């Protein structure tokens, strides 16, 4: 209701007392949808700020305003040095004009997402604040007033279409009337409610109220009134500051919770997938059984076979076929299967470690969600949420992870933070099936693409990881950067090598453009 006719009527009366006789000394913009006008008074400057983004158009009157040295542009130059004479509030219209000497006028059209400021000379529009709203050039100051007949006869005549007949009321006045039982009241009572409401709207009492998740400025006690004012300028200043803070809090909180819930869903899905894989690996003990069968039947197995069928330990009537390497003895084949069984146990340990890590991560995310859901202060919210809307982990958690993580086409890409972190990432968090990348022959971050069972690394994923490796290296400004790509199992570290230094035993090199 801060742009409603009834509020603007009070506001312009107050501005008339403040601005009459003042002189414009500056008129400029340093944000796309923000206009600042400085009026010089006998004592101190008076600032008018018109904030006109489509999402929220509002006037405010800061006590001081320091113009930026850069990214600032002068506007409405013809107004500089002009003296304000009087302010005209157009009847039943969400617009008003400040009239100056030399036939200049500045029209403030406060029409929500179509708000604009226009400069007129001799009643002709000559300059727009929002140049894309060319239809505003057809506006005429002489024809801005709109008429409403506030008589009982007109009320009865338009009874079935009151919202259109009383177009100045707007959402919050009708909300107030509905709260008073207007819809179900007899016509006589409805008319008396309208008359009493008009009397309330004429009083200079202004409420900053909470309506659900929104803050509103009204002339009526709707919702939950938070503060009450008698000066419309003070009320508007308080509302503008509170609204922008409230909206910033609401938007940042929603973004943080959305990001966290997305991460929680991803972590839960990854946990379930890893759990299923662990369950499969745990129940698959074929390598150990095959090795034991071969050792138990060494004397009966002929050398040079590529497969052999042996009776099961548990059911002599059941036979198990085992593949063999023709060039190895039965004992060597058994040793090979024992080695695979040992590797299988390593895989079990690795998967269990991942599950433990994911369990802790899920608990941490749930804790952060609960913490943010209960937060009511913007400053405290921002202390745990970074500007991108993703939640910051506690310091000890951040230090525990030596890498940054990103997802691309379902694959996790890990990027080392520094030389010491590179060692931890490659040697502690990297496994032989992972893909390892590094900008060739220069210092830079180690990059790992985590292996997914049964999936090949797509070309697009490899190229994306290579672009990241190139960006986080000394070649980040090159147009093309050669990047080493190899399975992690071909990367090792020699004793005594400095942090981050490794030996690559086998590699491929691809050329990519560095990209963050």
Coordinates of C-alpha atoms in Angstrom, one line a residue:
X1 CA 0.0 0.0 0.0
X2 CA 3.1 2.2 0.0
X3 CA 2.2 3.2 -3.6
X4 CA -1.5 3.5 -3.0
X5 CA -3.3 6.8 -3.7
X6 CA -4.4 7.2 -0.1
X7 CA -0.8 6.9 1.2
X8 CA 0.7 9.1 -1.6
X9 CA -2.0 11.7 -0.7
X10 CA -0.5 12.0 2.8
X11 CA 3.1 11.7 1.6
X12 CA 2.8 14.6 -0.9
X13 CA 1.3 16.9 1.7
X14 CA 4.3 16.2 3.9
X15 CA 6.7 16.6 0.9
X16 CA 5.1 19.9 0.1
X17 CA 6.2 21.3 3.4
X18 CA 9.7 19.9 3.0
X19 CA 10.4 20.7 -0.6
X20 CA 8.7 24.0 -1.4
X21 CA 11.4 26.5 -2.2
X22 CA 14.3 24.0 -2.3
X23 CA 16.7 23.8 -5.2
X24 CA 17.9 20.7 -7.1
X25 CA 21.7 20.4 -6.9
X26 CA 22.1 16.8 -8.1
X27 CA 20.2 14.2 -10.0
X28 CA 21.9 11.0 -10.7
X29 CA 21.8 7.2 -10.8
X30 CA 24.5 4.7 -9.8
X31 CA 22.3 1.6 -10.0
X32 CA 20.1 0.5 -12.9
X33 CA 16.8 1.1 -11.3
X34 CA 17.7 3.8 -8.7
X35 CA 17.3 7.5 -9.1
X36 CA 18.8 10.0 -6.5
X37 CA 17.7 13.6 -6.3
X38 CA 19.4 16.1 -3.9
X39 CA 17.4 19.1 -2.8
X40 CA 19.2 22.0 -1.1
X41 CA 17.3 23.5 1.9
X42 CA 18.1 26.3 4.2
X43 CA 19.7 24.0 6.7
X44 CA 20.7 20.6 5.2
X45 CA 20.2 18.7 2.0
X46 CA 17.1 16.6 1.5
X47 CA 17.5 13.4 -0.5
X48 CA 14.8 11.6 -2.5
X49 CA 15.6 8.1 -3.6
X50 CA 13.3 6.3 -6.1
X51 CA 14.0 2.6 -6.2
X52 CA 12.1 1.3 -9.2
X53 CA 13.0 -2.4 -10.0
X54 CA 10.0 -4.4 -11.3
X55 CA 10.0 -6.6 -8.2
X56 CA 9.6 -3.7 -5.7
X57 CA 9.2 0.0 -6.5
X58 CA 9.4 2.4 -3.6
X59 CA 10.4 5.9 -2.6
X60 CA 12.6 6.6 0.4
X61 CA 14.3 9.6 1.9
X62 CA 17.8 8.9 3.3
X63 CA 19.2 11.4 5.7
X64 CA 22.5 11.4 3.9
X65 CA 23.8 9.9 0.6
X66 CA 27.3 9.7 -0.6
X67 CA 27.7 9.5 -4.3
X68 CA 30.1 7.0 -5.7
X69 CA 33.1 8.3 -7.6
X70 CA 32.6 5.7 -10.3
X71 CA 29.6 4.0 -12.1
X72 CA 27.5 7.1 -11.6
X73 CA 25.6 9.0 -14.3
X74 CA 23.9 12.4 -14.2
X75 CA 20.2 12.5 -15.2
X76 CA 17.6 15.1 -15.8
X77 CA 20.3 17.8 -16.2
X78 CA 17.7 20.5 -17.0
X79 CA 16.5 20.3 -13.3
X80 CA 19.9 21.3 -11.8
X81 CA 19.4 24.8 -10.3
X82 CA 15.6 24.7 -10.6
X83 CA 13.6 25.7 -7.6
X84 CA 10.7 23.4 -6.4
X85 CA 7.4 25.4 -6.3
X86 CA 4.7 22.9 -5.3
X87 CA 3.7 19.2 -5.4
X88 CA 0.6 18.0 -7.1
X89 CA -1.1 14.8 -6.1
X90 CA -3.3 13.6 -8.9
X91 CA -6.8 12.6 -7.8
X92 CA -7.3 8.9 -7.3
X93 CA -4.0 8.2 -9.1
X94 CA -0.8 6.5 -7.9
X95 CA 1.2 9.4 -9.3
X96 CA 2.3 12.9 -8.3
X97 CA 4.4 15.7 -9.8
X98 CA 6.9 18.1 -8.4
X99 CA 6.6 21.4 -10.2
X100 CA 9.6 23.6 -10.7
X101 CA 10.3 27.0 -12.2
X102 CA 10.8 27.6 -15.9
X103 CA 7.8 25.2 -16.6
X104 CA 9.6 22.0 -15.6
X105 CA 7.8 19.2 -13.8
X106 CA 9.0 15.8 -12.5
X107 CA 6.3 13.1 -12.6
X108 CA 6.6 10.1 -10.3
X109 CA 4.4 7.3 -11.7
X110 CA 4.3 4.7 -8.9
X111 CA 2.6 1.9 -10.8
X112 CA 4.3 -1.2 -9.3
X113 CA 6.3 -3.0 -11.9
X114 CA 5.6 -0.2 -14.4
X115 CA 6.9 2.6 -12.1
X116 CA 8.8 5.4 -13.8
X117 CA 10.0 9.0 -13.4
X118 CA 9.4 11.5 -16.3
X119 CA 10.6 15.0 -16.8
X120 CA 8.1 17.4 -18.4
X121 CA 8.7 20.8 -19.9
X122 CA 5.7 23.0 -20.6
X123 CA 3.5 19.9 -20.0
X124 CA 5.3 17.8 -22.6
X125 CA 7.4 14.7 -21.6
X126 CA 11.0 15.3 -22.6
X127 CA 13.0 12.6 -20.7
X128 CA 12.3 9.2 -19.1
X129 CA 14.2 7.5 -16.3
X130 CA 13.3 4.1 -17.8
X131 CA 13.8 4.7 -21.5
X132 CA 12.3 1.3 -22.4
X133 CA 8.8 2.4 -21.3
X134 CA 8.2 4.5 -24.4
X135 CA 4.4 4.4 -23.8
X136 CA 4.9 6.8 -20.9
X137 CA 5.7 9.5 -23.5
X138 CA 2.0 9.6 -24.2
X139 CA 1.2 10.6 -20.6
X140 CA -0.3 14.1 -20.0
X141 CA -0.1 15.9 -16.6
X142 CA -3.3 17.7 -17.5
X143 CA -5.2 14.4 -17.8
X144 CA -3.8 12.4 -14.9
X145 CA -6.7 12.9 -12.5
X146 CA -9.3 10.1 -12.2
X147 CA -12.8 10.4 -10.8
X148 CA -14.7 8.2 -8.3
X149 CA -18.2 9.0 -7.1
X150 CA -18.4 8.2 -3.3
X151 CA -22.2 8.4 -3.1
X152 CA -24.6 5.7 -1.8
X153 CA -26.4 5.8 -5.2
X154 CA -23.2 5.0 -7.0
X155 CA -22.4 2.3 -4.5
X156 CA -25.8 0.6 -5.2
X157 CA -25.3 1.1 -9.0
X158 CA -21.9 -0.6 -9.0
X159 CA -22.6 -3.1 -6.2
X160 CA -21.7 -6.1 -8.3
X161 CA -18.5 -4.6 -9.5
X162 CA -17.1 -2.7 -6.5
X163 CA -13.5 -3.6 -7.0
X164 CA -13.5 -1.8 -10.4
X165 CA -15.6 1.1 -9.1
X166 CA -13.3 1.7 -6.2
X167 CA -10.1 1.0 -8.0
X168 CA -8.0 3.1 -5.5
X169 CA -8.7 0.7 -2.7
X170 CA -6.2 -2.0 -3.7
X171 CA -5.5 -5.4 -2.1
X172 CA -4.9 -4.4 1.5
X173 CA -8.0 -2.2 1.9
X174 CA -10.2 -5.0 0.6
X175 CA -8.4 -7.4 2.9
X176 CA -9.2 -5.0 5.8
X177 CA -12.9 -4.9 4.7
X178 CA -13.1 -8.7 4.4
X179 CA -11.7 -9.0 7.9
X180 CA -14.6 -6.8 9.0
X181 CA -17.1 -9.2 7.4
X182 CA -17.8 -7.0 4.4
X183 CA -18.7 -9.8 2.0
X184 CA -21.6 -11.2 4.0
X185 CA -22.9 -8.0 5.4
X186 CA -26.2 -6.3 4.2
X187 CA -25.7 -3.6 1.7
X188 CA -26.4 -0.8 4.3
X189 CA -23.7 -2.2 6.6
X190 CA -21.3 -2.5 3.7
X191 CA -21.8 1.1 2.8
X192 CA -21.2 2.2 6.4
X193 CA -18.0 0.1 6.4
X194 CA -16.8 1.9 3.3
X195 CA -17.6 5.3 4.8
X196 CA -15.8 4.4 8.1
X197 CA -12.8 3.0 6.1
X198 CA -12.5 6.2 4.1
X199 CA -12.4 8.1 7.4
X200 CA -9.6 5.8 8.7
X201 CA -7.7 6.3 5.4
X202 CA -7.9 10.1 5.9
X203 CA -6.1 9.9 9.3
X204 CA -2.3 10.3 9.2
X205 CA -1.6 7.0 11.0
X206 CA 0.7 4.5 9.2
X207 CA 1.4 0.9 10.1
X208 CA 4.3 -1.3 9.1
X209 CA 2.7 -4.7 9.4
X210 CA 3.5 -8.3 8.8
X211 CA 1.2 -10.2 6.4
X212 CA 2.3 -13.8 6.3
X213 CA 5.8 -13.7 4.9
X214 CA 5.4 -10.2 3.6
X215 CA 5.9 -6.7 5.1
X216 CA 3.4 -4.0 4.1
X217 CA 2.9 -0.3 4.8
X218 CA -0.7 0.5 5.4
X219 CA -3.1 3.1 6.7
X220 CA -5.1 0.3 8.3
X221 CA -4.3 -2.2 11.1
X222 CA -4.2 -5.3 8.9
X223 CA -2.1 -8.4 9.6
X224 CA 0.2 -8.0 12.6
X225 CA 1.2 -4.3 13.1
X226 CA 4.9 -4.0 14.1
X227 CA 5.4 -0.3 14.2
X228 CA 3.1 2.8 14.0
X229 CA 4.0 6.3 12.6
X230 CA 2.4 9.7 12.2
X231 CA 4.9 11.0 9.7
X232 CA 4.6 9.4 6.2
X233 CA 8.2 10.1 5.4
X234 CA 9.5 8.4 8.5
X235 CA 7.0 5.5 7.9
X236 CA 8.2 5.1 4.3
X237 CA 11.9 5.2 5.4
X238 CA 11.3 2.6 8.1
X239 CA 9.3 0.4 5.7
X240 CA 11.8 0.6 2.8
X241 CA 14.7 -0.5 5.1
X242 CA 12.7 -3.2 6.8
X243 CA 11.3 -4.5 3.6
X244 CA 14.6 -4.8 1.8
X245 CA 16.2 -6.4 4.8
X246 CA 13.2 -8.8 5.2
X247 CA 13.2 -9.7 1.5
X248 CA 16.9 -10.3 1.5
X249 CA 16.6 -12.5 4.5
X250 CA 13.6 -14.5 3.0
X251 CA 15.3 -14.9 -0.4
X252 CA 18.7 -15.9 1.1
X253 CA 17.2 -18.3 3.5
X254 CA 15.1 -20.0 0.8
X255 CA 18.1 -20.2 -1.4
X256 CA 20.3 -21.7 1.3
X257 CA 17.6 -24.3 2.3
X258 CA 17.1 -25.2 -1.3
X259 CA 20.8 -25.7 -1.8
X260 CA 21.1 -27.8 1.3
X261 CA 18.1 -30.0 0.5
X262 CA 19.5 -30.6 -3.0
X263 CA 22.8 -31.6 -1.4
X264 CA 21.0 -33.8 1.1
X265 CA 19.1 -35.6 -1.6
X266 CA 22.3 -36.1 -3.6
X267 CA 24.2 -37.4 -0.6
X268 CA 21.4 -39.7 0.4
X269 CA 21.2 -41.1 -3.2
X270 CA 25.0 -41.6 -3.3
X271 CA 24.9 -43.3 0.1
X272 CA 22.2 -45.7 -1.1
X273 CA 24.1 -46.5 -4.3
X274 CA 27.3 -47.1 -2.3
X275 CA 25.4 -49.3 0.2
X276 CA 24.0 -51.4 -2.6
X277 CA 27.5 -51.8 -4.1
X278 CA 29.0 -52.7 -0.7
X279 CA 26.2 -55.3 -0.1
X280 CA 27.0 -56.8 -3.5
X281 CA 30.7 -56.9 -3.0
X282 CA 30.3 -58.3 0.6
X283 CA 28.1 -61.2 -0.5
X284 CA 30.3 -62.0 -3.5
X285 CA 33.0 -64.3 -2.1
X286 CA 33.6 -66.2 -5.3
X287 CA 37.3 -65.3 -5.6
X288 CA 38.1 -66.8 -2.2
X289 CA 36.0 -70.0 -2.9
X290 CA 37.7 -70.5 -6.3
X291 CA 41.1 -70.1 -4.8
X292 CA 40.3 -72.6 -2.0
X293 CA 38.9 -75.1 -4.5
X294 CA 42.0 -74.8 -6.7
X295 CA 44.3 -75.4 -3.8
X296 CA 42.3 -78.4 -2.6
X297 CA 42.5 -80.0 -6.1
X298 CA 46.0 -79.1 -7.2
X299 CA 46.9 -82.7 -8.0
X300 CA 43.8 -83.3 -10.1
X301 CA 44.1 -80.3 -12.3
X302 CA 46.0 -80.7 -15.5
X303 CA 48.3 -77.8 -16.5
X304 CA 47.5 -75.7 -19.6
X305 CA 43.7 -75.7 -19.1
X306 CA 41.7 -72.4 -19.6
X307 CA 38.9 -73.6 -17.3
X308 CA 38.1 -76.4 -14.8
X309 CA 35.0 -77.7 -13.2
X310 CA 35.2 -78.8 -9.6
X311 CA 32.7 -80.1 -7.0
X312 CA 31.5 -77.6 -4.4
X313 CA 32.8 -77.8 -0.8
X314 CA 29.2 -77.5 0.5
X315 CA 27.3 -79.7 -2.0
X316 CA 29.2 -82.5 -3.8
X317 CA 26.4 -82.7 -6.4
X318 CA 27.0 -79.1 -7.3
X319 CA 29.8 -78.2 -9.6
X320 CA 31.6 -74.9 -10.1
X321 CA 33.3 -73.8 -13.3
X322 CA 36.5 -71.8 -12.7
X323 CA 38.3 -69.8 -15.4
X324 CA 42.1 -70.3 -15.5
X325 CA 45.0 -68.6 -17.2
X326 CA 46.5 -71.3 -19.5
X327 CA 50.1 -70.1 -19.0
X328 CA 49.9 -70.3 -15.2
X329 CA 50.1 -73.4 -13.0
X330 CA 47.0 -74.3 -10.9
X331 CA 48.8 -72.9 -7.8
X332 CA 49.6 -69.6 -9.5
X333 CA 45.9 -69.4 -10.6
X334 CA 44.9 -69.9 -7.0
X335 CA 47.3 -67.2 -5.9
X336 CA 45.8 -64.9 -8.5
X337 CA 42.3 -65.4 -7.1
X338 CA 43.6 -64.9 -3.5
X339 CA 45.0 -61.6 -4.6
X340 CA 41.7 -60.6 -6.2
X341 CA 39.9 -61.6 -3.0
X342 CA 42.3 -59.4 -1.0
X343 CA 41.6 -56.5 -3.4
X344 CA 37.9 -57.2 -2.9
X345 CA 38.4 -56.7 0.8
X346 CA 40.2 -53.4 0.1
X347 CA 37.2 -52.4 -2.0
X348 CA 34.9 -53.3 1.0
X349 CA 37.0 -51.2 3.3
X350 CA 36.9 -48.3 0.8
X351 CA 33.2 -48.5 0.4
X352 CA 32.7 -48.6 4.1
X353 CA 34.9 -45.5 4.5
X354 CA 32.7 -43.7 1.9
X355 CA 29.6 -44.7 3.8
X356 CA 31.0 -43.5 7.1
X357 CA 31.9 -40.2 5.4
X358 CA 28.5 -39.8 3.8
X359 CA 26.7 -40.6 7.1
X360 CA 28.6 -37.8 8.8
X361 CA 27.9 -35.5 5.8
X362 CA 24.2 -36.2 5.9
X363 CA 24.0 -35.6 9.6
X364 CA 25.9 -32.3 9.1
X365 CA 23.6 -31.2 6.3
X366 CA 20.5 -32.0 8.4
X367 CA 21.9 -30.1 11.3
X368 CA 22.5 -27.1 9.0
X369 CA 19.0 -27.2 7.7
X370 CA 17.5 -27.2 11.2
X371 CA 19.8 -24.3 12.1
X372 CA 18.8 -22.2 9.1
X373 CA 15.1 -23.1 9.4
X374 CA 15.2 -21.6 13.0
X375 CA 17.2 -18.5 12.1
X376 CA 15.4 -15.2 12.2
X377 CA 18.2 -12.7 11.9
X378 CA 19.8 -11.7 8.5
X379 CA 23.2 -11.0 9.9
X380 CA 23.4 -14.4 11.7
X381 CA 22.1 -16.1 8.6
X382 CA 24.8 -14.6 6.5
X383 CA 27.4 -15.7 9.0
X384 CA 26.7 -19.3 8.1
X385 CA 25.6 -18.8 4.5
X386 CA 28.0 -17.6 1.8
X387 CA 26.8 -15.1 -1.0
X388 CA 26.1 -18.0 -3.4
X389 CA 23.5 -19.4 -1.0
X390 CA 25.4 -22.5 -0.1
X391 CA 26.0 -23.3 3.5
X392 CA 29.5 -23.0 5.0
X393 CA 30.6 -26.0 6.8
X394 CA 32.3 -25.6 10.3
X395 CA 36.0 -24.7 10.1
X396 CA 37.1 -28.2 11.2
X397 CA 35.0 -29.8 8.5
X398 CA 36.4 -27.6 5.8
X399 CA 40.0 -28.4 6.9
X400 CA 39.3 -32.1 6.9
X401 CA 38.6 -32.0 3.1
X402 CA 41.6 -31.1 1.1
X403 CA 39.6 -30.5 -2.1
X404 CA 36.8 -28.6 -3.7
X405 CA 34.0 -30.7 -5.2
X406 CA 31.9 -30.3 -8.2
X407 CA 29.4 -32.5 -10.1
X408 CA 29.3 -32.8 -13.9
X409 CA 26.9 -35.2 -15.7
X410 CA 26.6 -37.3 -12.6
X411 CA 30.4 -37.6 -12.0
X412 CA 32.2 -36.1 -9.0
X413 CA 35.2 -34.0 -9.8
X414 CA 37.6 -33.2 -6.9
X415 CA 40.1 -30.4 -7.1
X416 CA 43.1 -30.1 -4.8
X417 CA 43.3 -26.8 -2.8
X418 CA 47.1 -26.5 -2.5
X419 CA 50.3 -28.5 -2.7
X420 CA 49.8 -30.3 0.6
X421 CA 46.1 -30.9 -0.3
X422 CA 47.2 -32.3 -3.6
X423 CA 49.1 -35.1 -1.9
X424 CA 46.1 -35.9 0.4
X425 CA 43.7 -35.8 -2.5
X426 CA 45.7 -38.1 -4.7
X427 CA 47.2 -40.5 -2.1
X428 CA 44.4 -40.7 0.5
X429 CA 41.2 -40.0 -1.4
X430 CA 42.2 -41.3 -4.8
X431 CA 41.7 -45.0 -5.8
X432 CA 43.2 -46.8 -8.7
X433 CA 40.0 -46.7 -10.8
X434 CA 39.7 -42.9 -10.5
X435 CA 40.9 -40.7 -13.3
X436 CA 43.8 -38.3 -12.4
X437 CA 44.4 -35.0 -14.3
X438 CA 47.0 -32.3 -14.0
X439 CA 48.2 -29.4 -16.2
X440 CA 51.4 -30.7 -17.9
X441 CA 54.8 -29.5 -16.8
X442 CA 53.5 -26.6 -14.6
X443 CA 52.4 -26.2 -11.0
X444 CA 48.7 -26.7 -10.4
X445 CA 46.0 -28.6 -8.6
X446 CA 45.6 -32.3 -8.8
X447 CA 42.2 -33.2 -10.2
X448 CA 40.3 -36.5 -9.7
X449 CA 37.3 -37.8 -11.5
X450 CA 35.7 -40.4 -9.2
X451 CA 35.1 -43.8 -10.8
X452 CA 31.6 -45.3 -11.0
X453 CA 31.3 -49.0 -11.1
X454 CA 30.5 -50.3 -14.6
X455 CA 30.7 -46.8 -16.2
X456 CA 33.3 -45.5 -18.6
X457 CA 34.4 -41.9 -18.2
X458 CA 32.5 -39.9 -20.9
X459 CA 34.6 -37.7 -23.2
X460 CA 32.7 -34.6 -22.0
X461 CA 33.5 -35.4 -18.4
X462 CA 37.2 -35.8 -19.1
X463 CA 37.3 -32.6 -21.1
X464 CA 35.5 -30.7 -18.3
X465 CA 37.8 -32.0 -15.6
X466 CA 40.8 -31.1 -17.8
X467 CA 39.5 -27.5 -18.2
X468 CA 39.3 -27.2 -14.4
X469 CA 42.8 -28.7 -14.1
X470 CA 44.1 -26.1 -16.6
X471 CA 42.3 -23.2 -14.9
X472 CA 43.8 -24.1 -11.5
X473 CA 47.4 -24.0 -12.8
X474 CA 50.1 -21.6 -13.9
X475 CA 48.6 -21.9 -17.5
X476 CA 45.2 -20.5 -16.6
X477 CA 45.7 -17.5 -18.9
X478 CA 46.8 -19.6 -21.9
X479 CA 44.3 -20.0 -24.7
X480 CA 45.0 -23.8 -24.8
X481 CA 46.6 -25.9 -22.1
X482 CA 48.0 -29.4 -22.3
X483 CA 46.6 -31.6 -19.5
X484 CA 47.9 -35.0 -18.4
X485 CA 45.1 -37.7 -18.1
X486 CA 45.8 -41.1 -16.6
X487 CA 44.2 -43.6 -14.2
X488 CA 45.2 -42.9 -10.6
X489 CA 47.0 -46.3 -10.4
X490 CA 49.8 -44.9 -12.6
X491 CA 50.5 -42.0 -10.2
X492 CA 53.0 -42.5 -7.4
X493 CA 55.0 -40.3 -5.0
X494 CA 58.7 -40.9 -4.3
X495 CA 60.1 -40.6 -0.8
X496 CA 61.6 -37.1 -0.2
X497 CA 59.7 -35.4 -3.1
X498 CA 58.2 -32.0 -2.2
X499 CA 54.5 -31.5 -1.5
X500 CA 52.4 -32.0 -4.6
X501 CA 55.2 -33.6 -6.7
X502 CA 54.4 -37.0 -8.1
X503 CA 55.6 -39.4 -10.8
X504 CA 53.3 -40.4 -13.7
X505 CA 54.2 -43.7 -15.2
X506 CA 51.7 -43.7 -18.1
X507 CA 49.8 -40.8 -19.5
X508 CA 47.7 -39.3 -22.3
X509 CA 47.8 -35.5 -23.0
X510 CA 44.8 -33.5 -24.3
X511 CA 44.6 -29.8 -25.2
X512 CA 41.7 -27.8 -23.6
X513 CA 40.8 -24.2 -22.9
X514 CA 41.2 -23.3 -19.2
X515 CA 37.8 -22.9 -17.6
X516 CA 36.7 -22.5 -14.0

